[in-house]
Tab-separated table of C-alpha atoms and ligand atoms in Angstrom:
chain	number	residue	atom	x	y	z
A	1	UNK	CA	0.000	0.000	0.000
A	2	UNK	CA	1.184	3.526	-0.509
A	3	UNK	CA	0.067	6.866	0.833
A	4	UNK	CA	-0.553	9.489	-1.809
A	5	UNK	CA	-0.080	13.060	-0.765
A	6	UNK	CA	-0.843	15.973	-3.036
A	7	UNK	CA	1.171	19.085	-2.389
A	8	UNK	CA	0.093	22.597	-3.154
A	9	UNK	CA	2.044	25.694	-2.282
A	10	UNK	CA	0.203	28.918	-1.591
A	11	UNK	CA	2.013	32.185	-1.134
A	12	UNK	CA	0.454	35.346	0.284
A	13	UNK	CA	-1.270	36.978	-1.591
A	14	UNK	CA	-2.765	33.547	-2.279
A	15	UNK	CA	-1.717	32.168	-5.609
A	16	UNK	CA	-0.584	28.726	-6.589
A	17	UNK	CA	3.169	28.893	-7.001
A	18	UNK	CA	4.047	25.335	-7.460
A	19	UNK	CA	2.300	22.046	-7.563
A	20	UNK	CA	3.934	18.721	-7.138
A	21	UNK	CA	2.804	15.330	-6.222
A	22	UNK	CA	4.662	12.944	-4.096
A	23	UNK	CA	4.183	9.370	-3.312
A	24	UNK	CA	5.429	8.338	0.048
A	25	UNK	CA	6.122	4.694	-0.022
A	26	UNK	CA	5.116	3.306	3.280
A	27	UNK	CA	4.910	-0.303	2.381
A	28	UNK	CA	2.947	-1.962	5.031
A	29	UNK	CA	2.897	-5.616	5.703
A	30	UNK	CA	0.635	-7.488	7.979
A	31	UNK	CA	2.228	-9.569	10.640
A	32	UNK	CA	-0.124	-11.645	12.606
A	33	UNK	CA	1.677	-12.196	15.847
A	34	UNK	CA	-1.400	-13.084	17.784
A	35	UNK	CA	-4.295	-10.887	18.757
A	36	UNK	CA	-3.786	-8.909	21.915
A	37	UNK	CA	-6.234	-6.704	23.698
A	38	UNK	CA	-4.991	-4.249	26.251
A	39	UNK	CA	-7.234	-3.392	29.144
A	40	UNK	CA	-6.080	-0.357	31.148
A	41	UNK	CA	-5.429	-1.527	34.691
A	42	UNK	CA	-6.000	1.442	36.962
A	43	UNK	CA	-5.179	-0.590	40.050
A	44	UNK	CA	-1.750	-1.474	38.684
A	45	UNK	CA	-1.221	2.037	37.391
A	46	UNK	CA	-1.463	3.281	40.941
A	47	UNK	CA	1.355	1.002	42.097
A	48	UNK	CA	4.639	2.731	42.683
A	49	UNK	CA	7.563	2.061	40.422
A	50	UNK	CA	11.168	1.888	41.570
A	51	UNK	CA	13.567	2.222	38.677
A	52	UNK	CA	16.694	0.122	38.650
A	53	UNK	CA	19.839	2.253	38.588
A	54	UNK	CA	22.208	-0.537	39.547
A	55	UNK	CA	24.227	-1.888	36.615
A	56	UNK	CA	24.801	-5.188	38.450
A	57	UNK	CA	21.019	-5.743	38.516
A	58	UNK	CA	20.573	-5.397	34.777
A	59	UNK	CA	19.207	-8.805	33.763
A	60	UNK	CA	20.920	-11.121	31.301
A	61	UNK	CA	19.365	-10.718	27.895
A	62	UNK	CA	19.806	-11.796	24.304
A	63	UNK	CA	19.110	-9.225	21.634
A	64	UNK	CA	17.366	-10.130	18.376
A	65	UNK	CA	19.939	-10.169	15.588
A	66	UNK	CA	19.260	-7.461	13.002
A	67	UNK	CA	21.254	-9.487	10.498
A	68	UNK	CA	19.061	-12.572	10.649
A	69	UNK	CA	15.768	-12.800	8.839
A	70	UNK	CA	12.698	-13.750	10.870
A	71	UNK	CA	13.141	-17.296	9.493
A	72	UNK	CA	16.658	-17.469	11.008
A	73	UNK	CA	18.661	-17.153	7.784
A	74	UNK	CA	21.638	-14.830	7.752
A	75	UNK	CA	21.407	-11.470	5.982
A	76	UNK	CA	24.667	-11.607	4.071
A	77	UNK	CA	24.508	-8.752	1.580
A	78	UNK	CA	23.415	-5.133	1.500
A	79	UNK	CA	20.862	-6.086	-1.190
A	80	UNK	CA	19.304	-8.624	1.163
A	81	UNK	CA	19.154	-5.928	3.854
A	82	UNK	CA	17.534	-3.318	1.638
A	83	UNK	CA	15.214	-5.654	-0.233
A	84	UNK	CA	13.916	-7.733	2.623
A	85	UNK	CA	15.329	-7.478	6.136
A	86	UNK	CA	14.823	-3.736	6.532
A	87	UNK	CA	11.193	-4.208	5.594
A	88	UNK	CA	10.743	-7.025	8.103
A	89	UNK	CA	12.093	-4.870	10.926
A	90	UNK	CA	10.119	-1.808	9.876
A	91	UNK	CA	6.921	-3.840	9.896
A	92	UNK	CA	7.680	-5.137	13.387
A	93	UNK	CA	8.160	-1.606	14.735
A	94	UNK	CA	4.960	-0.565	12.995
A	95	UNK	CA	2.793	-3.402	14.184
A	96	UNK	CA	4.263	-3.935	17.658
A	97	UNK	CA	5.657	-0.622	18.881
A	98	UNK	CA	4.834	2.757	17.342
A	99	UNK	CA	1.936	1.665	15.158
A	100	UNK	CA	1.263	1.830	11.478
A	101	UNK	CA	0.577	5.126	9.796
A	102	UNK	CA	-2.804	4.810	8.064
A	103	UNK	CA	-2.751	4.944	4.311
A	104	UNK	CA	-5.839	7.033	3.441
A	105	UNK	CA	-5.271	9.833	0.937
A	106	UNK	CA	-4.914	13.277	2.421
A	107	UNK	CA	-4.267	16.700	0.954
A	108	UNK	CA	-1.394	18.839	2.198
A	109	UNK	CA	-1.207	22.564	1.426
A	110	UNK	CA	1.391	25.143	2.394
A	111	UNK	CA	0.848	28.834	2.981
A	112	UNK	CA	3.532	31.386	3.724
A	113	UNK	CA	2.047	33.250	6.694
A	114	UNK	CA	4.879	35.685	7.328
A	115	UNK	CA	8.402	36.485	6.272
A	116	UNK	CA	10.771	38.768	8.163
A	117	UNK	CA	14.153	39.277	6.482
A	118	UNK	CA	15.445	41.166	9.545
A	119	UNK	CA	15.075	38.669	12.345
A	120	UNK	CA	17.759	38.738	15.042
A	121	UNK	CA	18.998	42.221	14.059
A	122	UNK	CA	19.219	41.266	10.414
A	123	UNK	CA	21.201	38.072	10.969
A	124	UNK	CA	18.348	35.803	9.940
A	125	UNK	CA	15.275	35.558	7.785
A	126	UNK	CA	12.275	34.179	9.598
A	127	UNK	CA	9.446	32.427	7.814
A	128	UNK	CA	6.216	30.989	9.152
A	129	UNK	CA	4.490	28.380	7.021
A	130	UNK	CA	1.028	27.018	7.730
A	131	UNK	CA	0.958	23.344	6.766
A	132	UNK	CA	-2.644	22.356	6.355
A	133	UNK	CA	-3.608	18.709	6.101
A	134	UNK	CA	-7.102	17.670	5.235
A	135	UNK	CA	-9.089	14.543	4.606
A	136	UNK	CA	-12.834	14.061	4.217
A	137	UNK	CA	-13.006	13.920	8.013
A	138	UNK	CA	-11.307	17.132	9.105
A	139	UNK	CA	-8.633	19.789	8.614
A	140	UNK	CA	-5.564	20.312	10.799
A	141	UNK	CA	-2.981	23.095	10.680
A	142	UNK	CA	0.630	22.844	11.827
A	143	UNK	CA	2.760	25.985	12.003
A	144	UNK	CA	6.308	25.553	10.770
A	145	UNK	CA	8.780	28.200	11.973
A	146	UNK	CA	12.008	28.556	9.975
A	147	UNK	CA	15.131	30.658	10.516
A	148	UNK	CA	17.540	31.030	7.592
A	149	UNK	CA	21.023	32.535	7.918
A	150	UNK	CA	21.422	35.838	6.063
A	151	UNK	CA	25.201	35.698	5.819
A	152	UNK	CA	25.449	33.345	2.861
A	153	UNK	CA	23.091	32.366	0.072
A	154	UNK	CA	21.157	29.125	0.390
A	155	UNK	CA	20.006	26.458	-0.026
A	156	UNK	CA	20.881	25.612	3.568
A	157	UNK	CA	21.525	22.487	5.545
A	158	UNK	CA	18.619	22.453	7.949
A	159	UNK	CA	17.897	21.169	11.440
A	160	UNK	CA	14.281	20.123	11.904
A	161	UNK	CA	12.729	19.195	15.226
A	162	UNK	CA	9.488	19.446	17.137
A	163	UNK	CA	9.232	21.692	20.180
A	164	UNK	CA	7.428	21.269	23.502
A	165	UNK	CA	6.038	24.724	24.200
A	166	UNK	CA	4.838	26.382	20.992
A	167	UNK	CA	6.955	28.119	18.360
A	168	UNK	CA	6.988	31.327	20.411
A	169	UNK	CA	8.776	29.433	23.212
A	170	UNK	CA	11.918	28.741	21.163
A	171	UNK	CA	12.657	32.399	20.453
A	172	UNK	CA	12.720	35.623	22.439
A	173	UNK	CA	11.574	37.614	19.395
A	174	UNK	CA	8.641	39.765	20.425
A	175	UNK	CA	6.681	39.795	17.179
A	176	UNK	CA	5.934	36.095	16.916
A	177	UNK	CA	2.406	35.313	18.039
A	178	UNK	CA	1.829	33.150	21.099
A	179	UNK	CA	0.427	29.725	20.226
A	180	UNK	CA	-3.234	29.363	21.164
A	181	UNK	CA	-3.170	25.549	21.135
A	182	UNK	CA	-3.550	23.098	24.009
A	183	UNK	CA	-0.398	23.015	26.186
A	184	UNK	CA	0.731	20.853	29.085
A	185	UNK	CA	0.365	22.894	32.269
A	186	UNK	CA	3.587	24.267	33.741
A	187	UNK	CA	2.757	27.398	35.637
A	188	UNK	CA	6.317	28.537	36.334
A	189	UNK	CA	6.931	28.412	32.559
A	190	UNK	CA	3.756	30.364	31.740
A	191	UNK	CA	1.501	27.457	30.734
A	192	UNK	CA	-1.743	27.895	32.648
A	193	UNK	CA	-5.110	26.198	32.115
A	194	UNK	CA	-3.580	24.379	29.164
A	195	UNK	CA	-2.839	27.597	27.343
A	196	UNK	CA	0.410	29.508	26.771
A	197	UNK	CA	0.800	32.988	28.251
A	198	UNK	CA	3.251	35.763	27.345
A	199	UNK	CA	5.554	34.489	30.100
A	200	UNK	CA	6.272	31.397	27.986
A	201	UNK	CA	7.794	33.454	25.154
A	202	UNK	CA	11.382	32.268	24.770
A	203	UNK	CA	11.075	29.935	27.755
A	204	UNK	CA	12.774	27.125	25.794
A	205	UNK	CA	15.185	29.369	23.883
A	206	UNK	CA	18.189	27.820	25.619
A	207	UNK	CA	17.187	24.561	23.922
A	208	UNK	CA	17.033	26.324	20.550
A	209	UNK	CA	20.153	28.539	20.273
A	210	UNK	CA	18.976	30.024	16.969
A	211	UNK	CA	21.689	32.667	16.711
A	212	UNK	CA	24.487	30.137	17.229
A	213	UNK	CA	22.907	27.832	14.665
A	214	UNK	CA	22.540	30.430	11.935
A	215	UNK	CA	26.020	31.728	12.689
A	216	UNK	CA	27.292	28.367	11.487
A	217	UNK	CA	25.175	28.680	8.348
A	218	UNK	CA	22.567	26.110	9.178
A	219	UNK	CA	18.867	26.813	8.912
A	220	UNK	CA	16.662	25.634	11.744
A	221	UNK	CA	12.977	24.734	11.616
A	222	UNK	CA	10.445	23.634	14.190
A	223	UNK	CA	6.781	22.795	14.771
A	224	UNK	CA	4.937	22.647	18.102
A	225	UNK	CA	4.266	18.944	18.632
A	226	UNK	CA	0.784	19.680	20.003
A	227	UNK	CA	-0.200	21.095	16.600
A	228	UNK	CA	0.032	17.504	15.358
A	229	UNK	CA	-1.403	15.723	18.380
A	230	UNK	CA	-1.891	17.309	21.816
A	231	UNK	CA	0.081	15.260	24.335
A	232	UNK	CA	-2.631	13.812	26.556
A	233	UNK	CA	-4.715	10.700	26.348
A	234	UNK	CA	-8.112	11.633	24.970
A	235	UNK	CA	-8.665	8.412	23.056
A	236	UNK	CA	-7.283	10.036	19.896
A	237	UNK	CA	-10.192	12.413	19.325
A	238	UNK	CA	-8.177	15.555	18.652
A	239	UNK	CA	-4.971	15.879	16.652
A	240	UNK	CA	-4.252	14.129	13.403
A	241	UNK	CA	-5.599	10.634	14.123
A	242	UNK	CA	-9.277	11.290	13.259
A	243	UNK	CA	-8.264	12.542	9.808
A	244	UNK	CA	-7.583	8.964	8.938
A	245	UNK	CA	-10.508	7.161	10.552
A	246	UNK	CA	-12.409	4.837	8.266
A	247	UNK	CA	-16.202	5.155	8.369
A	248	UNK	CA	-17.304	3.939	11.793
A	249	UNK	CA	-13.803	4.042	13.293
A	250	UNK	CA	-13.338	6.136	16.435
A	251	UNK	CA	-9.822	5.229	17.566
A	252	UNK	CA	-6.711	3.639	16.051
A	253	UNK	CA	-6.703	-0.142	15.719
A	254	UNK	CA	-4.364	-2.117	17.994
A	255	UNK	CA	-1.604	-2.029	15.423
A	256	UNK	CA	-2.120	1.573	14.315
A	257	UNK	CA	-0.194	4.644	15.369
A	258	UNK	CA	-0.196	6.387	18.704
A	259	UNK	CA	1.068	9.898	19.370
A	260	UNK	CA	4.751	9.212	18.682
A	261	UNK	CA	3.785	7.910	15.252
A	262	UNK	CA	1.689	11.007	14.628
A	263	UNK	CA	4.482	13.355	15.651
A	264	UNK	CA	6.903	11.533	13.348
A	265	UNK	CA	4.371	11.858	10.538
A	266	UNK	CA	4.279	15.625	11.166
A	267	UNK	CA	8.048	15.819	10.669
A	268	UNK	CA	7.617	14.172	7.288
A	269	UNK	CA	5.034	16.791	6.296
A	270	UNK	CA	7.635	19.473	7.058
A	271	UNK	CA	9.979	17.530	4.794
A	272	UNK	CA	7.292	17.622	2.046
A	273	UNK	CA	7.421	21.390	2.338
A	274	UNK	CA	11.223	21.526	2.266
A	275	UNK	CA	11.156	19.766	-1.078
A	276	UNK	CA	9.504	22.773	-2.678
A	277	UNK	CA	11.255	25.550	-0.748
A	278	UNK	CA	14.402	26.528	-2.625
A	279	UNK	CA	15.945	28.046	0.537
A	280	UNK	CA	16.200	24.580	2.044
A	281	UNK	CA	18.567	21.890	0.831
A	282	UNK	CA	16.109	19.030	1.216
A	283	UNK	CA	18.883	16.468	0.702
A	284	UNK	CA	20.567	17.815	3.831
A	285	UNK	CA	17.912	17.842	6.499
A	286	UNK	CA	18.901	16.724	9.985
A	287	UNK	CA	15.936	15.498	11.993
A	288	UNK	CA	16.452	15.821	15.720
A	289	UNK	CA	14.587	15.857	18.995
A	290	UNK	CA	14.838	15.815	22.760
A	291	UNK	CA	13.385	13.161	25.019
A	292	UNK	CA	9.934	12.006	23.751
A	293	UNK	CA	10.662	14.099	20.689
A	294	UNK	CA	14.018	12.317	20.344
A	295	UNK	CA	12.148	9.007	20.195
A	296	UNK	CA	10.000	10.703	17.554
A	297	UNK	CA	13.000	11.874	15.519
A	298	UNK	CA	14.457	8.361	15.360
A	299	UNK	CA	11.119	6.864	14.308
A	300	UNK	CA	10.684	9.597	11.683
A	301	UNK	CA	14.128	8.913	10.197
A	302	UNK	CA	13.541	5.153	10.304
A	303	UNK	CA	10.429	5.507	8.152
A	304	UNK	CA	11.317	8.456	5.953
A	305	UNK	CA	14.592	8.019	4.129
A	306	UNK	CA	14.532	11.645	2.942
A	307	UNK	CA	16.053	12.643	6.287
A	308	UNK	CA	19.823	12.723	5.824
A	309	UNK	CA	20.841	12.495	9.493
A	310	UNK	CA	19.052	11.643	12.734
A	311	UNK	CA	19.998	12.984	16.153
A	312	UNK	CA	18.330	11.880	19.369
A	313	UNK	CA	18.919	13.720	22.616
A	314	UNK	CA	18.185	11.956	25.931
A	315	UNK	CA	15.588	9.837	24.105
A	316	UNK	CA	15.731	6.875	26.502
A	317	UNK	CA	13.047	4.203	26.669
A	318	UNK	CA	11.287	3.760	23.331
A	319	UNK	CA	14.071	5.859	21.785
A	320	UNK	CA	17.730	4.921	21.641
A	321	UNK	CA	17.920	2.904	24.898
A	322	UNK	CA	17.750	-0.892	24.812
A	323	UNK	CA	14.438	-1.978	26.371
A	324	UNK	CA	15.782	-5.335	27.564
A	325	UNK	CA	18.148	-3.642	30.022
A	326	UNK	CA	15.213	-2.362	32.095
A	327	UNK	CA	17.517	0.352	33.477
A	328	UNK	CA	15.629	3.516	34.467
A	329	UNK	CA	12.328	3.749	32.634
A	330	UNK	CA	10.856	0.437	31.485
A	331	UNK	CA	8.331	-0.587	28.862
A	332	UNK	CA	5.637	-1.122	31.483
A	333	UNK	CA	6.306	2.185	33.113
A	334	UNK	CA	6.230	4.172	29.897
A	335	UNK	CA	3.055	2.451	28.707
A	336	UNK	CA	1.317	3.142	31.993
A	337	UNK	CA	2.394	6.772	32.275
A	338	UNK	CA	1.852	7.589	28.609
A	339	UNK	CA	-0.681	5.102	27.224
A	340	UNK	CA	-1.165	7.177	24.078
A	341	UNK	CA	2.455	7.269	22.877
A	342	UNK	CA	2.808	3.780	21.396
A	343	UNK	CA	0.247	1.478	19.834
A	344	UNK	CA	-1.944	-0.880	21.842
A	345	UNK	CA	0.046	-3.964	20.821
A	346	UNK	CA	3.127	-2.575	22.580
A	347	UNK	CA	1.392	-3.014	25.941
A	348	UNK	CA	1.754	-6.787	25.646
A	349	UNK	CA	5.471	-6.322	26.308
A	350	UNK	CA	4.965	-4.717	29.720
A	351	UNK	CA	7.374	-6.624	31.964
A	352	UNK	CA	7.964	-9.014	29.060
A	353	UNK	CA	10.785	-7.226	27.268
A	354	UNK	CA	12.483	-10.501	26.376
A	355	UNK	CA	9.562	-11.402	24.130
A	356	UNK	CA	9.923	-8.262	22.017
A	357	UNK	CA	10.681	-9.268	18.410
A	358	UNK	CA	12.900	-6.173	18.147
A	359	UNK	CA	14.938	-3.968	20.436
A	360	UNK	CA	15.936	-0.358	19.990
A	361	UNK	CA	19.267	-1.088	18.269
A	362	UNK	CA	17.104	-2.193	15.352
A	363	UNK	CA	15.421	1.211	15.249
A	364	UNK	CA	18.848	2.725	14.687
A	365	UNK	CA	19.656	0.034	12.127
A	366	UNK	CA	16.582	1.117	10.152
A	367	UNK	CA	18.271	4.475	9.601
A	368	UNK	CA	21.373	2.842	8.049
A	369	UNK	CA	23.472	3.824	6.219
A	370	UNK	CA	22.585	7.416	7.159
A	371	UNK	CA	24.547	8.981	10.029
A	372	UNK	CA	23.054	8.885	13.534
A	373	UNK	CA	24.219	10.796	16.586
A	374	UNK	CA	22.921	9.616	19.941
A	375	UNK	CA	23.311	12.196	22.662
A	376	UNK	CA	23.033	11.456	26.387
A	377	UNK	CA	23.490	13.287	29.685
A	378	UNK	CA	25.398	11.694	32.556
A	379	UNK	CA	22.819	12.456	35.224
A	380	UNK	CA	19.884	11.407	33.070
A	381	UNK	CA	19.843	7.847	34.347
A	382	UNK	CA	16.090	7.552	33.688
A	383	UNK	CA	17.012	7.553	29.965
A	384	UNK	CA	19.791	4.957	30.469
A	385	UNK	CA	22.833	6.588	28.792
A	386	UNK	CA	24.674	3.270	28.669
A	387	UNK	CA	21.703	1.548	27.047
A	388	UNK	CA	21.701	4.306	24.429
A	389	UNK	CA	25.381	3.733	23.638
A	390	UNK	CA	24.878	-0.038	23.478
A	391	UNK	CA	22.106	0.378	20.929
A	392	UNK	CA	24.491	2.215	18.643
A	393	UNK	CA	27.124	-0.461	19.071
A	394	UNK	CA	24.594	-3.187	18.326
A	395	UNK	CA	23.551	-1.419	15.122
A	396	UNK	CA	27.184	-1.305	14.002
A	397	UNK	CA	27.079	-4.635	12.138
A	398	UNK	CA	24.298	-3.367	9.861
A	399	UNK	CA	26.134	-0.136	9.148
A	400	UNK	CA	29.288	-2.070	8.277
A	401	UNK	CA	27.397	-4.450	6.022
A	402	UNK	CA	26.181	-1.373	4.163
A	403	UNK	CA	29.742	-0.181	3.652
A	404	UNK	CA	30.101	2.513	6.325
A	405	UNK	CA	32.529	2.698	9.248
A	406	UNK	CA	29.674	2.157	11.735
A	407	UNK	CA	30.754	3.246	15.197
A	408	UNK	CA	34.289	3.428	13.827
A	409	UNK	CA	35.755	2.159	17.079
A	410	UNK	CA	35.289	-0.478	19.689
A	411	UNK	CA	36.251	1.799	22.550
A	412	UNK	CA	33.857	4.019	24.440
A	413	UNK	CA	34.337	7.586	23.180
A	414	UNK	CA	35.693	10.100	25.638
A	415	UNK	CA	33.695	13.217	26.403
A	416	UNK	CA	36.109	15.620	24.796
A	417	UNK	CA	37.180	13.694	21.739
A	418	UNK	CA	35.378	14.636	18.523
A	419	UNK	CA	33.666	11.552	17.351
A	420	UNK	CA	32.576	11.607	13.769
A	421	UNK	CA	31.963	8.034	12.706
A	422	UNK	CA	28.671	7.312	10.959
A	423	UNK	CA	27.262	6.119	14.267
A	424	UNK	CA	28.375	8.582	16.911
A	425	UNK	CA	27.764	9.041	20.592
A	426	UNK	CA	27.925	12.218	22.636
A	427	UNK	CA	27.609	12.466	26.389
A	428	UNK	CA	27.985	15.514	28.577
A	429	UNK	CA	27.831	16.082	32.316
A	430	UNK	CA	24.534	17.256	33.717
A	431	UNK	CA	20.853	16.639	33.542
A	432	UNK	CA	18.057	15.852	31.132
A	433	UNK	CA	18.074	18.893	28.847
A	434	UNK	CA	19.335	20.277	25.546
A	435	UNK	CA	22.245	22.668	25.980
A	436	UNK	CA	24.524	24.698	23.752
A	437	UNK	CA	27.159	22.039	24.357
A	438	UNK	CA	24.779	19.473	22.877
A	439	UNK	CA	24.068	21.737	19.916
A	440	UNK	CA	27.783	22.205	19.301
A	441	UNK	CA	28.083	18.429	19.072
A	442	UNK	CA	25.048	18.286	16.747
A	443	UNK	CA	26.554	20.953	14.491
A	444	UNK	CA	30.064	19.457	14.466
A	445	UNK	CA	28.642	16.084	13.555
A	446	UNK	CA	26.338	17.473	10.862
A	447	UNK	CA	29.058	19.672	9.361
A	448	UNK	CA	31.285	16.652	9.093
A	449	UNK	CA	28.706	14.493	7.323
A	450	UNK	CA	26.932	17.100	5.188
A	451	UNK	CA	29.272	19.353	3.305
A	452	UNK	CA	27.532	22.584	2.248
B	501	GCU	C1	9.209	11.354	30.787
B	501	GCU	C2	9.170	10.020	30.102
B	501	GCU	C3	10.320	9.860	29.130
B	501	GCU	C4	10.368	11.032	28.183
B	501	GCU	C5	10.374	12.317	28.954
B	501	GCU	C6	10.254	13.571	28.101
B	501	GCU	O1	10.292	11.431	31.644
B	501	GCU	O2	9.187	9.024	31.095
B	501	GCU	O3	10.176	8.665	28.384
B	501	GCU	O4	11.488	10.928	27.344
B	501	GCU	O5	9.261	12.360	29.830
B	501	GCU	O6	9.839	13.511	26.974
B	501	GCU	O7	10.522	14.645	28.631
């Protein structure tokens, strides 16, 4: 099956500038691994959870081999990987973890809402694009915010990631309107009654060092993740899911997408736009994200091969960290705290990680041979920094089969040593966050792999 997306570009004053059509091949297979019905267990949800932070208590485990087909045969050539094994693994992540993206036809339109060539005292050009997606069921708008460097002509290498607090929260610029969408409450950050207030302007700007990014001649683009699907469990009534409901359907099927899948889908719609914006070098887009949005970035890159590089920051459980280690957050814990993130089938692996047909090293392998940087923070034990590094190392064999240097080393990289192999790892002291130090690593890595 394939999803057909029609693209139309509207510029203000409204006129059709360009029209293209794109077929996104999301080949979907059906894997019948046994029907499973998840019943929310409120009694168990109330039980307290004590994470394991003791390396000696990590259980023994055997990882599924990415280089063996489901039938046990060895994947010996890159052709066998690309033609068959990659598809097998992708289908397992779709059906058992993040959920399949539905295949109904939708229309995507783009409208340039504003353009300011003098952002950041003339250092950048700022654009706001309304990405509108519509099906017979409903219409949804996502606002894409882009900063382009003014110093040199484009097209630019571009960082793309979702943000947690609305586009106005990534920048201190005063003339960007405050998002009026649903927000997670965080009063000290200016999110009150599920709405953003003026106080939230620029509240996450330390996580988006726009001036430093454009200074190095990268463009940077972001969408508020709640534009795609608000991050609370409402049974998938708002956000993008209902656009795809078949007649009579009121929630995703057990194997269909949850919120992480929807957010990843939103990143691909931004990529659709990049393909018709001549300021953006759409062959050099780096998809990245922090925490739940780091899980999202990896899943987006795994599905959509148009992304040139993937970077996950502190992505942890369901992201870069190996689930079988059960260090910090576990599958059961994440499914209970955030029942809407993954698909319903994933709940059958609560406390049964060893029965997973995949583990997270295979998510990274799906991105091969494209470069991946996994970024951790030493104090962020909840996200299991060691489990994130091990995932990279376990994906190495696939990367080498495909002719890259993989992790390029068998030794653990030191904090200060630049580390530019195709699979790279970055760790810094400190807590769960995105810092300028992280961004410097992201930019060094991306500069190395994507020459302008
Ligand atoms: C929680 C969750 C993590 C997630 C994080 C975040 O801590 O347990 O899985 O990565 O939120 O997104 O901030």
